[in-house]
Coordinates of C-alpha atoms and ligand atoms in Angstrom, one line a residue:
Chain A
M1 CA -22.6 71.6 -59.5
T2 CA -24.4 68.5 -60.9
A3 CA -26.3 70.6 -63.3
A4 CA -23.2 72.4 -64.4
R5 CA -21.4 69.1 -65.1
D6 CA -24.2 67.9 -67.3
M7 CA -23.5 70.8 -69.7
T8 CA -21.0 70.5 -72.5
A9 CA -17.6 72.0 -72.2
I10 CA -17.3 75.3 -74.0
P11 CA -14.4 77.4 -74.7
V12 CA -13.7 80.1 -72.1
I13 CA -13.6 82.6 -74.9
E14 CA -15.3 82.5 -78.2
G15 CA -13.6 82.3 -81.5
W16 CA -10.0 82.0 -80.3
F17 CA -9.6 78.2 -80.9
T18 CA -11.4 75.2 -82.4
T19 CA -12.2 72.1 -80.5
G20 CA -12.5 68.5 -81.4
E21 CA -9.9 65.9 -82.3
E22 CA -7.4 68.3 -83.9
P23 CA -8.0 71.7 -82.2
R24 CA -6.3 74.7 -83.6
L25 CA -5.9 78.4 -82.7
V26 CA -7.9 80.8 -84.8
A27 CA -6.2 84.0 -85.8
S28 CA -7.6 86.8 -87.9
R29 CA -6.1 87.4 -91.3
C30 CA -6.1 90.7 -93.1
T31 CA -7.8 90.1 -96.5
A32 CA -5.6 92.8 -98.0
C33 CA -2.1 91.7 -97.0
G34 CA -2.5 88.4 -95.2
T35 CA -1.1 89.6 -91.9
L36 CA -2.3 87.4 -89.1
V37 CA -3.3 88.5 -85.6
F38 CA -3.8 86.4 -82.5
P39 CA -5.9 86.7 -80.5
P40 CA -8.4 87.7 -83.2
P41 CA -10.6 90.8 -82.6
P42 CA -14.2 90.0 -81.7
P43 CA -16.2 89.4 -84.9
E44 CA -18.3 92.5 -84.6
A45 CA -15.2 94.7 -83.8
A46 CA -13.5 96.8 -86.4
S47 CA -10.0 95.4 -87.2
F48 CA -7.3 97.7 -88.5
C49 CA -4.4 95.8 -90.0
R50 CA -1.3 95.8 -87.7
N51 CA 1.0 96.0 -90.7
P52 CA 1.9 99.7 -90.9
V53 CA 2.1 99.7 -94.7
C54 CA -1.4 98.2 -95.1
D55 CA -4.7 100.1 -94.6
G56 CA -6.8 96.9 -94.7
E57 CA -9.9 96.8 -92.5
Q58 CA -11.4 93.5 -93.6
H59 CA -10.4 90.3 -91.9
E60 CA -11.3 86.6 -91.9
P61 CA -10.7 83.8 -89.5
A62 CA -7.6 81.8 -90.2
E63 CA -6.7 78.5 -88.4
L64 CA -3.0 78.3 -87.3
S65 CA -0.7 75.3 -87.3
R66 CA -1.3 72.9 -84.5
A67 CA 2.4 72.2 -83.9
G68 CA 5.2 74.6 -83.1
R69 CA 8.5 74.9 -81.4
V70 CA 9.1 76.2 -77.9
W71 CA 10.5 79.8 -77.9
S72 CA 10.7 79.8 -74.1
Y73 CA 8.9 78.4 -71.1
T74 CA 8.5 78.8 -67.3
D75 CA 5.9 78.0 -64.7
A76 CA 3.8 79.5 -61.9
Q77 CA 4.9 78.2 -58.6
Y78 CA 2.6 80.6 -56.7
Q79 CA -1.1 81.1 -57.3
P80 CA -1.6 84.0 -59.7
P81 CA -3.8 86.8 -58.4
A82 CA -7.5 87.3 -59.6
P83 CA -8.8 87.3 -62.2
Y84 CA -7.0 84.0 -62.4
V85 CA -9.5 81.3 -61.2
P86 CA -7.8 78.7 -59.0
T87 CA -9.2 75.2 -59.4
T88 CA -7.4 73.4 -56.6
D89 CA -6.8 74.1 -52.9
P90 CA -3.9 74.1 -52.2
F91 CA -2.7 75.6 -55.5
E92 CA -0.9 73.3 -57.9
P93 CA 1.9 74.8 -60.0
F94 CA 1.4 74.8 -63.8
A95 CA 3.8 75.4 -66.6
L96 CA 3.6 78.0 -69.4
A97 CA 5.2 78.1 -72.8
A98 CA 5.7 80.6 -75.6
V99 CA 5.5 78.7 -78.8
E100 CA 6.7 79.7 -82.2
L101 CA 4.4 78.6 -85.0
P102 CA 5.5 78.1 -88.6
E103 CA 3.4 81.1 -89.7
G104 CA 5.7 83.4 -87.8
L105 CA 3.9 84.1 -84.6
V106 CA 4.9 83.3 -81.0
V107 CA 1.8 82.4 -78.9
L108 CA 1.6 81.9 -75.1
G109 CA -0.3 79.2 -73.5
Q110 CA -0.4 77.0 -70.4
V111 CA 1.3 73.6 -70.8
A112 CA -0.9 70.5 -70.9
D113 CA -1.9 68.9 -67.5
G114 CA 0.7 66.6 -66.3
Y115 CA 3.7 68.3 -67.9
G116 CA 6.2 70.7 -66.2
V117 CA 9.3 72.6 -67.1
R118 CA 11.4 69.4 -67.0
D119 CA 9.5 68.2 -70.1
L120 CA 10.4 71.3 -72.1
A121 CA 13.4 72.9 -73.8
V122 CA 13.8 75.9 -76.2
G123 CA 13.3 74.5 -79.6
A124 CA 11.3 71.4 -78.5
E125 CA 8.1 70.5 -80.5
V126 CA 4.7 70.9 -78.9
E127 CA 1.2 70.6 -80.2
L128 CA -2.1 72.2 -79.3
V129 CA -4.6 70.5 -77.1
V130 CA -7.8 71.8 -75.5
E131 CA -8.3 71.1 -71.8
S132 CA -10.5 72.2 -68.9
L133 CA -9.5 75.6 -67.4
Y134 CA -12.2 76.0 -64.7
E135 CA -15.9 75.6 -64.1
D136 CA -18.3 78.5 -63.8
E137 CA -22.1 78.8 -63.6
T138 CA -22.5 77.8 -67.3
G139 CA -20.4 74.6 -66.9
E140 CA -16.9 73.5 -67.8
R141 CA -14.8 76.1 -69.6
T142 CA -11.9 75.0 -71.8
I143 CA -8.6 76.6 -73.0
W144 CA -5.9 75.8 -75.5
R145 CA -2.7 74.4 -74.1
W146 CA 0.7 73.2 -75.4
K147 CA 1.5 69.6 -75.1
P148 CA 5.1 68.3 -75.5
V149 CA 5.4 65.9 -78.4
V150 CA 7.4 63.0 -77.2
E151 CA 10.0 61.8 -79.8
L152 CA 9.8 58.2 -80.7
G153 CA 13.3 57.5 -79.4
E154 CA 12.5 59.0 -76.0
E155 CA 9.3 56.9 -75.8
A156 CA 11.4 53.8 -76.2
D157 CA 13.7 54.9 -73.4
Q158 CA 10.8 55.3 -70.9
Chain B
M1 CA 21.7 122.4 -83.0
S2 CA 21.7 120.7 -79.7
N3 CA 18.5 119.3 -78.2
A4 CA 20.0 119.4 -74.8
I5 CA 18.5 120.8 -71.6
A6 CA 19.9 121.3 -68.1
V7 CA 19.2 119.2 -65.1
A8 CA 19.0 122.0 -62.5
G9 CA 18.1 119.9 -59.6
V10 CA 17.2 116.3 -58.5
G11 CA 15.5 114.9 -55.5
M12 CA 14.0 111.7 -54.1
H13 CA 12.0 110.3 -51.3
P14 CA 13.5 107.0 -50.1
W15 CA 12.0 103.9 -51.5
G16 CA 10.1 101.7 -48.9
K17 CA 6.8 100.3 -48.0
W18 CA 4.8 102.5 -45.7
G19 CA 1.4 102.8 -47.5
R20 CA 1.3 106.6 -47.0
P21 CA -0.4 108.8 -49.6
F22 CA 1.7 109.1 -52.8
V23 CA 1.4 112.9 -52.7
E24 CA 3.5 113.1 -49.5
Y25 CA 6.3 111.2 -51.2
G26 CA 6.0 113.3 -54.3
V27 CA 6.0 116.7 -52.6
H28 CA 9.1 115.6 -50.5
A29 CA 11.0 114.7 -53.7
A30 CA 9.8 117.9 -55.4
R31 CA 10.9 120.1 -52.5
T32 CA 14.3 118.3 -52.4
A33 CA 14.8 118.7 -56.1
L34 CA 13.8 122.5 -55.9
A35 CA 16.2 123.0 -53.0
D36 CA 19.0 121.2 -54.9
S37 CA 18.4 123.5 -57.9
G38 CA 18.2 126.7 -55.9
I39 CA 15.2 127.6 -57.9
A40 CA 12.1 128.8 -56.1
W41 CA 8.8 126.9 -56.6
R42 CA 7.1 130.2 -57.7
D43 CA 9.4 130.4 -60.6
V44 CA 8.5 127.0 -62.0
D45 CA 6.4 127.5 -65.1
F46 CA 5.6 123.9 -66.0
V47 CA 4.8 120.9 -63.8
V48 CA 4.5 117.4 -65.2
G49 CA 3.3 114.6 -63.0
G50 CA 3.8 110.9 -63.6
E51 CA 0.4 109.3 -63.3
T52 CA -0.2 106.5 -60.8
V53 CA -3.2 104.3 -61.7
R54 CA -3.6 102.7 -58.2
N55 CA -4.4 105.9 -56.2
G56 CA -7.7 107.1 -57.5
Y57 CA -8.4 110.4 -59.3
A58 CA -5.6 112.3 -57.6
G59 CA -3.3 109.8 -59.2
Y60 CA -4.9 110.2 -62.7
V61 CA -4.3 114.0 -62.5
A62 CA -0.9 113.7 -60.8
G63 CA 0.5 116.9 -62.3
S64 CA -2.4 118.9 -60.8
T65 CA -2.2 117.0 -57.6
F66 CA 1.5 117.8 -57.0
A67 CA 1.0 121.4 -58.2
S68 CA -1.9 121.9 -55.8
A69 CA 0.0 120.3 -52.9
L70 CA 2.9 122.6 -53.5
G71 CA 0.5 125.5 -53.6
W72 CA -1.0 126.8 -56.9
N73 CA 1.6 129.0 -58.5
G74 CA -0.1 129.5 -61.9
A75 CA 2.2 127.1 -63.8
R76 CA 1.0 125.1 -66.7
I77 CA 0.5 121.4 -65.9
A78 CA 0.5 118.0 -67.6
T79 CA 0.2 114.4 -66.6
S80 CA 1.9 111.5 -68.3
Y81 CA 1.2 107.9 -68.3
A82 CA 3.5 105.3 -70.1
A83 CA 3.5 102.4 -67.7
C84 CA 7.1 101.9 -66.4
A85 CA 8.3 104.6 -68.8
T86 CA 6.0 107.2 -67.3
G87 CA 8.8 109.2 -65.7
A88 CA 10.8 109.4 -69.0
Q89 CA 7.7 110.4 -70.9
A90 CA 7.0 113.1 -68.4
L91 CA 10.6 114.2 -68.7
D92 CA 10.2 114.3 -72.5
T93 CA 7.1 116.4 -72.2
A94 CA 8.9 118.9 -70.1
R95 CA 11.9 118.9 -72.5
A96 CA 9.6 119.6 -75.5
R97 CA 8.2 122.7 -74.0
I98 CA 11.6 123.9 -72.9
L99 CA 13.1 123.3 -76.3
A100 CA 10.2 125.0 -78.0
G101 CA 10.8 128.1 -75.8
L102 CA 7.4 127.8 -74.3
S103 CA 8.7 127.1 -70.8
E104 CA 11.9 127.9 -69.0
I105 CA 11.8 125.9 -65.8
A106 CA 10.0 122.6 -65.5
L107 CA 9.4 120.3 -62.4
V108 CA 8.8 116.7 -63.2
V109 CA 7.5 114.5 -60.4
G110 CA 6.6 110.8 -60.1
A111 CA 5.4 109.1 -56.9
D112 CA 3.6 105.9 -56.0
T113 CA 2.1 103.8 -53.3
T114 CA 2.0 100.2 -54.4
P115 CA 0.1 97.2 -53.1
K116 CA 1.9 94.0 -51.8
G117 CA 2.6 91.0 -54.0
F118 CA 2.2 90.6 -57.8
L119 CA 1.0 93.6 -59.6
A120 CA -2.5 92.6 -60.7
P121 CA -5.1 94.3 -62.9
N122 CA -7.8 96.5 -61.5
A123 CA -11.0 94.7 -60.5
G124 CA -13.9 94.0 -62.9
E125 CA -14.5 91.7 -65.9
R126 CA -12.8 93.0 -69.0
W127 CA -12.9 90.3 -71.8
T128 CA -11.3 92.6 -74.4
D129 CA -8.4 93.9 -72.1
P130 CA -5.2 91.8 -72.7
D131 CA -3.9 92.8 -69.3
W132 CA -7.0 91.2 -67.7
L133 CA -7.1 88.2 -70.1
R134 CA -3.5 87.1 -69.5
F135 CA -4.4 86.5 -65.8
R136 CA -7.8 85.0 -66.5
L137 CA -6.9 82.7 -69.3
L138 CA -3.3 81.8 -68.6
G139 CA -2.4 82.9 -65.0
M140 CA 0.5 84.8 -66.7
T141 CA 2.1 87.1 -64.1
N142 CA 4.8 89.7 -64.7
P143 CA 7.5 87.4 -63.3
A144 CA 6.4 84.7 -65.7
Y145 CA 7.3 87.0 -68.6
F146 CA 10.7 87.8 -67.0
A147 CA 11.2 84.0 -66.6
L148 CA 10.6 83.4 -70.3
Y149 CA 13.4 85.9 -71.1
A150 CA 15.7 84.4 -68.5
R151 CA 15.1 80.8 -69.7
R152 CA 16.1 81.9 -73.3
R153 CA 19.4 83.3 -72.0
M154 CA 20.1 80.0 -70.4
D155 CA 19.2 77.8 -73.4
L156 CA 20.7 80.1 -76.0
Y157 CA 23.8 81.7 -74.3
G158 CA 24.5 79.3 -71.5
A159 CA 23.6 81.6 -68.7
T160 CA 23.3 79.9 -65.3
S161 CA 21.2 80.5 -62.2
E162 CA 24.5 81.5 -60.5
D163 CA 25.0 84.2 -63.1
F164 CA 21.6 85.6 -62.4
A165 CA 22.4 85.4 -58.6
Q166 CA 25.6 87.3 -59.2
V167 CA 23.7 90.2 -60.7
K168 CA 21.7 90.4 -57.4
V169 CA 24.9 90.1 -55.3
K170 CA 26.5 93.0 -57.3
N171 CA 23.5 95.2 -57.1
A172 CA 23.0 94.5 -53.4
R173 CA 26.6 95.6 -52.8
H174 CA 26.2 98.7 -55.0
G175 CA 23.1 99.8 -53.0
L176 CA 24.6 99.4 -49.6
E177 CA 25.5 103.1 -49.2
N178 CA 22.5 104.5 -51.2
P179 CA 20.4 106.4 -48.7
Y180 CA 17.3 106.1 -51.0
A181 CA 17.5 102.3 -51.5
R182 CA 14.9 100.2 -49.7
Y183 CA 17.1 97.1 -49.3
R184 CA 20.6 97.8 -48.1
K185 CA 21.9 94.4 -47.2
E186 CA 24.7 92.2 -48.7
V187 CA 23.2 89.1 -50.4
A188 CA 25.1 86.0 -51.2
V189 CA 24.7 83.7 -54.2
A190 CA 23.5 81.0 -51.8
D191 CA 20.8 83.4 -50.5
V192 CA 19.4 83.9 -54.0
L193 CA 19.6 80.2 -55.0
G194 CA 18.1 79.2 -51.6
S195 CA 15.1 81.5 -52.0
A196 CA 11.8 80.0 -53.4
I197 CA 11.4 79.6 -57.2
V198 CA 8.6 82.0 -58.3
S199 CA 8.6 81.2 -62.0
D200 CA 11.3 78.8 -63.1
P201 CA 14.2 79.6 -63.4
L202 CA 13.7 82.8 -61.4
H203 CA 13.9 82.8 -57.6
L204 CA 12.2 85.2 -55.3
L205 CA 15.5 87.2 -54.9
D206 CA 15.9 87.4 -58.7
I207 CA 12.7 89.4 -59.0
C208 CA 12.2 93.0 -57.9
A209 CA 9.6 93.9 -55.4
T210 CA 7.0 96.7 -55.6
S211 CA 7.7 99.8 -53.5
D212 CA 6.6 103.2 -52.4
G213 CA 8.8 106.0 -53.5
A214 CA 9.1 109.3 -55.4
A215 CA 11.6 111.1 -57.6
A216 CA 11.7 114.6 -59.0
V217 CA 13.8 116.5 -61.5
V218 CA 14.0 120.3 -62.1
L219 CA 14.8 121.1 -65.8
T220 CA 15.7 124.3 -67.4
S221 CA 16.9 125.6 -70.8
L222 CA 20.6 125.6 -71.3
D223 CA 20.3 129.3 -71.7
Y224 CA 18.7 129.7 -68.3
A225 CA 21.4 127.5 -66.8
R226 CA 24.1 129.6 -68.3
R227 CA 22.6 132.9 -67.3
H228 CA 22.2 131.6 -63.6
G229 CA 25.6 129.8 -63.5
L230 CA 24.0 126.4 -62.7
G231 CA 26.4 123.6 -62.2
G232 CA 29.4 125.9 -61.5
A233 CA 32.4 125.9 -63.8
A234 CA 31.7 122.5 -65.3
G235 CA 28.2 123.5 -66.1
P236 CA 25.1 121.4 -65.3
V237 CA 24.4 117.8 -66.1
R238 CA 22.6 117.9 -69.5
V239 CA 19.8 115.7 -70.8
E240 CA 21.2 114.9 -74.2
A241 CA 18.4 112.5 -75.4
V242 CA 15.1 111.0 -74.4
S243 CA 13.9 108.0 -76.3
T244 CA 10.3 106.9 -76.0
V245 CA 10.0 105.2 -79.3
T246 CA 7.4 102.4 -79.9
P247 CA 8.3 99.0 -81.2
T248 CA 8.4 98.6 -85.0
F249 CA 6.2 96.0 -86.7
P250 CA 6.7 93.1 -86.5
N251 CA 7.6 93.0 -82.8
T252 CA 8.9 89.4 -82.5
V253 CA 9.7 89.3 -78.8
I254 CA 6.6 88.6 -76.7
D255 CA 5.9 91.6 -74.5
M256 CA 3.9 92.0 -71.3
P257 CA 0.9 91.8 -71.2
L258 CA 0.3 90.3 -74.7
L259 CA -0.5 86.7 -75.5
S260 CA 1.3 86.7 -78.9
T261 CA 3.9 88.5 -80.9
D262 CA 3.2 90.2 -84.2
H263 CA 3.1 88.1 -87.3
A264 CA 6.5 88.1 -88.8
A265 CA 5.8 86.7 -92.2
G266 CA 9.3 87.8 -93.5
G267 CA 11.4 86.8 -90.5
A268 CA 12.6 88.8 -87.5
P269 CA 13.3 92.5 -87.9
E270 CA 16.8 94.0 -87.8
R271 CA 16.4 95.2 -84.2
T272 CA 14.3 94.2 -81.2
F273 CA 12.2 96.8 -79.5
K274 CA 14.6 97.2 -76.6
E275 CA 17.6 97.7 -78.9
S276 CA 15.7 100.3 -80.8
L277 CA 15.0 102.2 -77.6
A278 CA 18.7 102.7 -77.0
L279 CA 19.5 103.3 -80.6
A280 CA 17.1 106.2 -80.9
A281 CA 18.7 107.8 -77.8
Y282 CA 22.2 107.3 -79.2
E283 CA 21.2 108.7 -82.6
E284 CA 19.4 111.7 -81.1
A285 CA 22.4 112.6 -78.9
G286 CA 25.2 111.8 -81.4
I287 CA 26.7 109.6 -78.7
G288 CA 27.7 106.0 -79.1
P289 CA 27.8 103.0 -76.7
D290 CA 31.6 103.4 -76.5
D291 CA 31.2 106.8 -74.9
V292 CA 29.0 105.5 -72.1
D293 CA 30.7 105.4 -68.6
V294 CA 27.7 104.2 -66.5
A295 CA 24.2 102.7 -67.0
E296 CA 21.1 102.5 -65.0
V297 CA 18.9 99.7 -66.4
Y298 CA 15.6 98.2 -65.5
D299 CA 16.4 95.0 -63.7
L300 CA 12.9 93.9 -63.0
S301 CA 14.7 90.6 -62.9
T302 CA 18.4 89.8 -62.5
A303 CA 18.4 88.2 -65.9
L304 CA 16.9 91.2 -67.5
E305 CA 19.9 93.3 -66.5
L306 CA 22.0 91.1 -68.7
D307 CA 19.6 91.5 -71.6
W308 CA 19.7 95.3 -71.2
I309 CA 23.5 95.4 -71.3
E310 CA 23.4 93.9 -74.8
D311 CA 20.3 96.0 -75.9
L312 CA 22.4 99.1 -75.0
G313 CA 25.2 97.9 -77.2
L314 CA 27.6 97.7 -74.3
C315 CA 28.7 94.2 -75.5
K316 CA 27.6 91.8 -78.2
R317 CA 24.5 89.6 -77.9
G318 CA 25.1 86.7 -75.6
E319 CA 28.2 88.2 -74.0
A320 CA 26.7 90.0 -70.9
E321 CA 27.6 87.1 -68.7
V322 CA 31.2 87.5 -69.7
L323 CA 31.2 91.1 -68.6
L324 CA 29.5 90.2 -65.4
R325 CA 31.9 87.4 -64.6
A326 CA 34.8 89.7 -65.3
G327 CA 33.5 92.3 -62.9
D328 CA 33.2 94.8 -65.7
T329 CA 29.7 95.8 -64.6
T330 CA 30.7 96.3 -61.0
I331 CA 31.7 99.8 -59.8
G332 CA 35.4 100.1 -60.6
G333 CA 34.9 97.9 -63.7
R334 CA 34.9 99.0 -67.3
I335 CA 31.2 99.8 -67.5
P336 CA 29.4 99.8 -64.1
V337 CA 25.7 98.9 -64.4
N338 CA 23.2 100.0 -61.7
P339 CA 25.6 101.7 -59.3
S340 CA 22.4 102.9 -57.4
G341 CA 21.7 99.2 -56.6
G342 CA 18.9 99.2 -59.3
L343 CA 15.5 97.8 -58.8
A344 CA 17.1 94.9 -56.9
C345 CA 17.7 97.4 -54.0
F346 CA 14.8 99.7 -54.7
G347 CA 11.8 97.7 -55.8
E348 CA 9.6 99.2 -58.5
A349 CA 7.6 102.4 -57.9
V350 CA 6.2 102.6 -61.4
P351 CA 5.8 106.4 -62.1
A352 CA 8.9 107.3 -60.2
Q353 CA 11.3 104.7 -61.4
A354 CA 12.5 106.2 -64.7
L355 CA 13.0 109.5 -62.9
A356 CA 15.0 107.8 -60.1
Q357 CA 17.4 106.5 -62.9
V358 CA 17.9 110.1 -64.0
C359 CA 18.5 111.3 -60.4
E360 CA 21.1 108.6 -59.9
L361 CA 22.9 109.4 -63.1
T362 CA 22.9 113.1 -62.3
W363 CA 24.5 112.4 -58.9
Q364 CA 27.1 110.1 -60.7
L365 CA 28.0 112.8 -63.3
R366 CA 28.3 115.4 -60.6
G367 CA 30.6 113.2 -58.6
Q368 CA 28.1 113.2 -55.7
A369 CA 27.2 109.5 -55.5
T370 CA 28.8 108.9 -52.1
G371 CA 29.8 105.3 -51.4
R372 CA 28.8 104.2 -54.9
Q373 CA 30.6 106.8 -57.2
V374 CA 31.7 105.7 -60.7
E375 CA 34.9 107.7 -60.9
G376 CA 35.2 110.2 -63.7
A377 CA 31.8 109.3 -65.2
R378 CA 30.9 111.8 -68.0
V379 CA 28.2 110.0 -69.9
G380 CA 25.4 107.9 -68.5
I381 CA 22.5 106.1 -70.1
T382 CA 19.2 104.7 -68.7
A383 CA 17.0 102.0 -70.0
N384 CA 13.5 100.9 -69.1
Q385 CA 10.6 99.1 -70.5
G386 CA 6.9 98.9 -69.5
L387 CA 3.7 97.4 -70.8
F388 CA 1.9 98.2 -74.1
G389 CA 4.9 99.2 -76.2
H390 CA 6.2 101.7 -73.7
G391 CA 9.9 102.0 -72.9
S392 CA 12.6 104.7 -72.6
S393 CA 16.2 105.5 -72.7
V394 CA 17.7 108.8 -71.4
L395 CA 21.2 109.9 -72.2
L396 CA 22.8 112.3 -69.7
A397 CA 26.2 113.9 -70.1
R398 CA 28.3 116.6 -68.3
Ligands
ZN401 ZN1 -3.1 94.1 -94.0

């Protein structure tokens, strides 16, 4: 485990999101019509445009907006079955949100550590963060998550 | 030119949790449906099985498995898989051969033995399979998707947890006298609200279980039914439409097991996928929502039943709670929904469930739904949705 911790955190899946200070989801964009698809197909895979009136087959990576509005939300109060990888024993519930991005996609994600359904509402603003999902033999694996954006007025109330 | 065919017979094996081979349930349902139709097995010329993906090779070739278990009779066979819409797709396959004049008598069978707990993907690592990825990356279970839809009803239309609980209370009461239902017990609002929250806002009793069960339908051409006097003076129950349409791009409601919607650059489309499923059935049959007397809808969760009522055009968007609270969707009300007790009383047996809806509506339209009869029902509609763009709506009339 010590060896694993010395390794850098790497995304649990390659090419779906950027890391760093301002992480973003990476969609694929059809070079013919601009239709975005998330998650993006693997780079080596053929990509047939989802838009039925477009026969585009070329695509390029396209970073999506960091901030969006909650379309809906829920949580998992029981441990999901495999291939979910539990990281605590006993299981600790986590929240999930479907977030509408300005580009016109709704993307699912877990909600950032420390936030639950009480911190969410349909229409509320959230932004993308990258956090640890689990550790495997290669080290810490990270995932994108949605973090509620606390309004200034609410901050003053706390 | 009508696209109708006759429902000559229906049969079910009760829903439960016994862990016996699915073939036993399926053969029981098939023999019951054949007996109900008065047609001999040797006269069936087409068998369609609903595939089960959790029971090995025999499940993958379900049509052959059932035909073999009934004793090879030389019929043509097919197997359908369309997730929760499997039964309806199997029905549609049978209908197509009958309408084409290629078959005269078809037997459609769906049966399943299901594991306990959450439905989870098969074992193995599959980094390109969205159904595997949603568990691995997000821990996104089926109830979590149902909960997203439920929460939207609350935040957009003012639905309450009590409303959801009332759906369960109603369906539990409907199913009390149904001999095929797995759960036949009154449930109170307090029972639902007192059960554990699985995925907020849904409680354990808001979410349907997984069950063993089987349903079968014997179908014939209208011409065959006429020549053999099926259904007596009133004639047989007819399948007037089977809709199994896919979504239309862009699908802007997030669907199991996906992690994202389509890209709606130009805004949301005119209709959602679930609305289009019903519309295709109405258009095919030339029947409208105002003609419908009874509906069997896929209440994977209590809240989802309310969505379906609107998707079927039985009321305006956001008004299903009004119908529920007024008792309109209860037997004896204006438009009873899930008189069988629905998935709330059955639990889901995937390949059998859409066929079970057809069985129930057939009994309703024949006036044979003892203890749960919707008086004078002439037109019934089913609705169901599965994974990967599958869904169905079947219109039956007599
Ligand atoms: Zn394109």
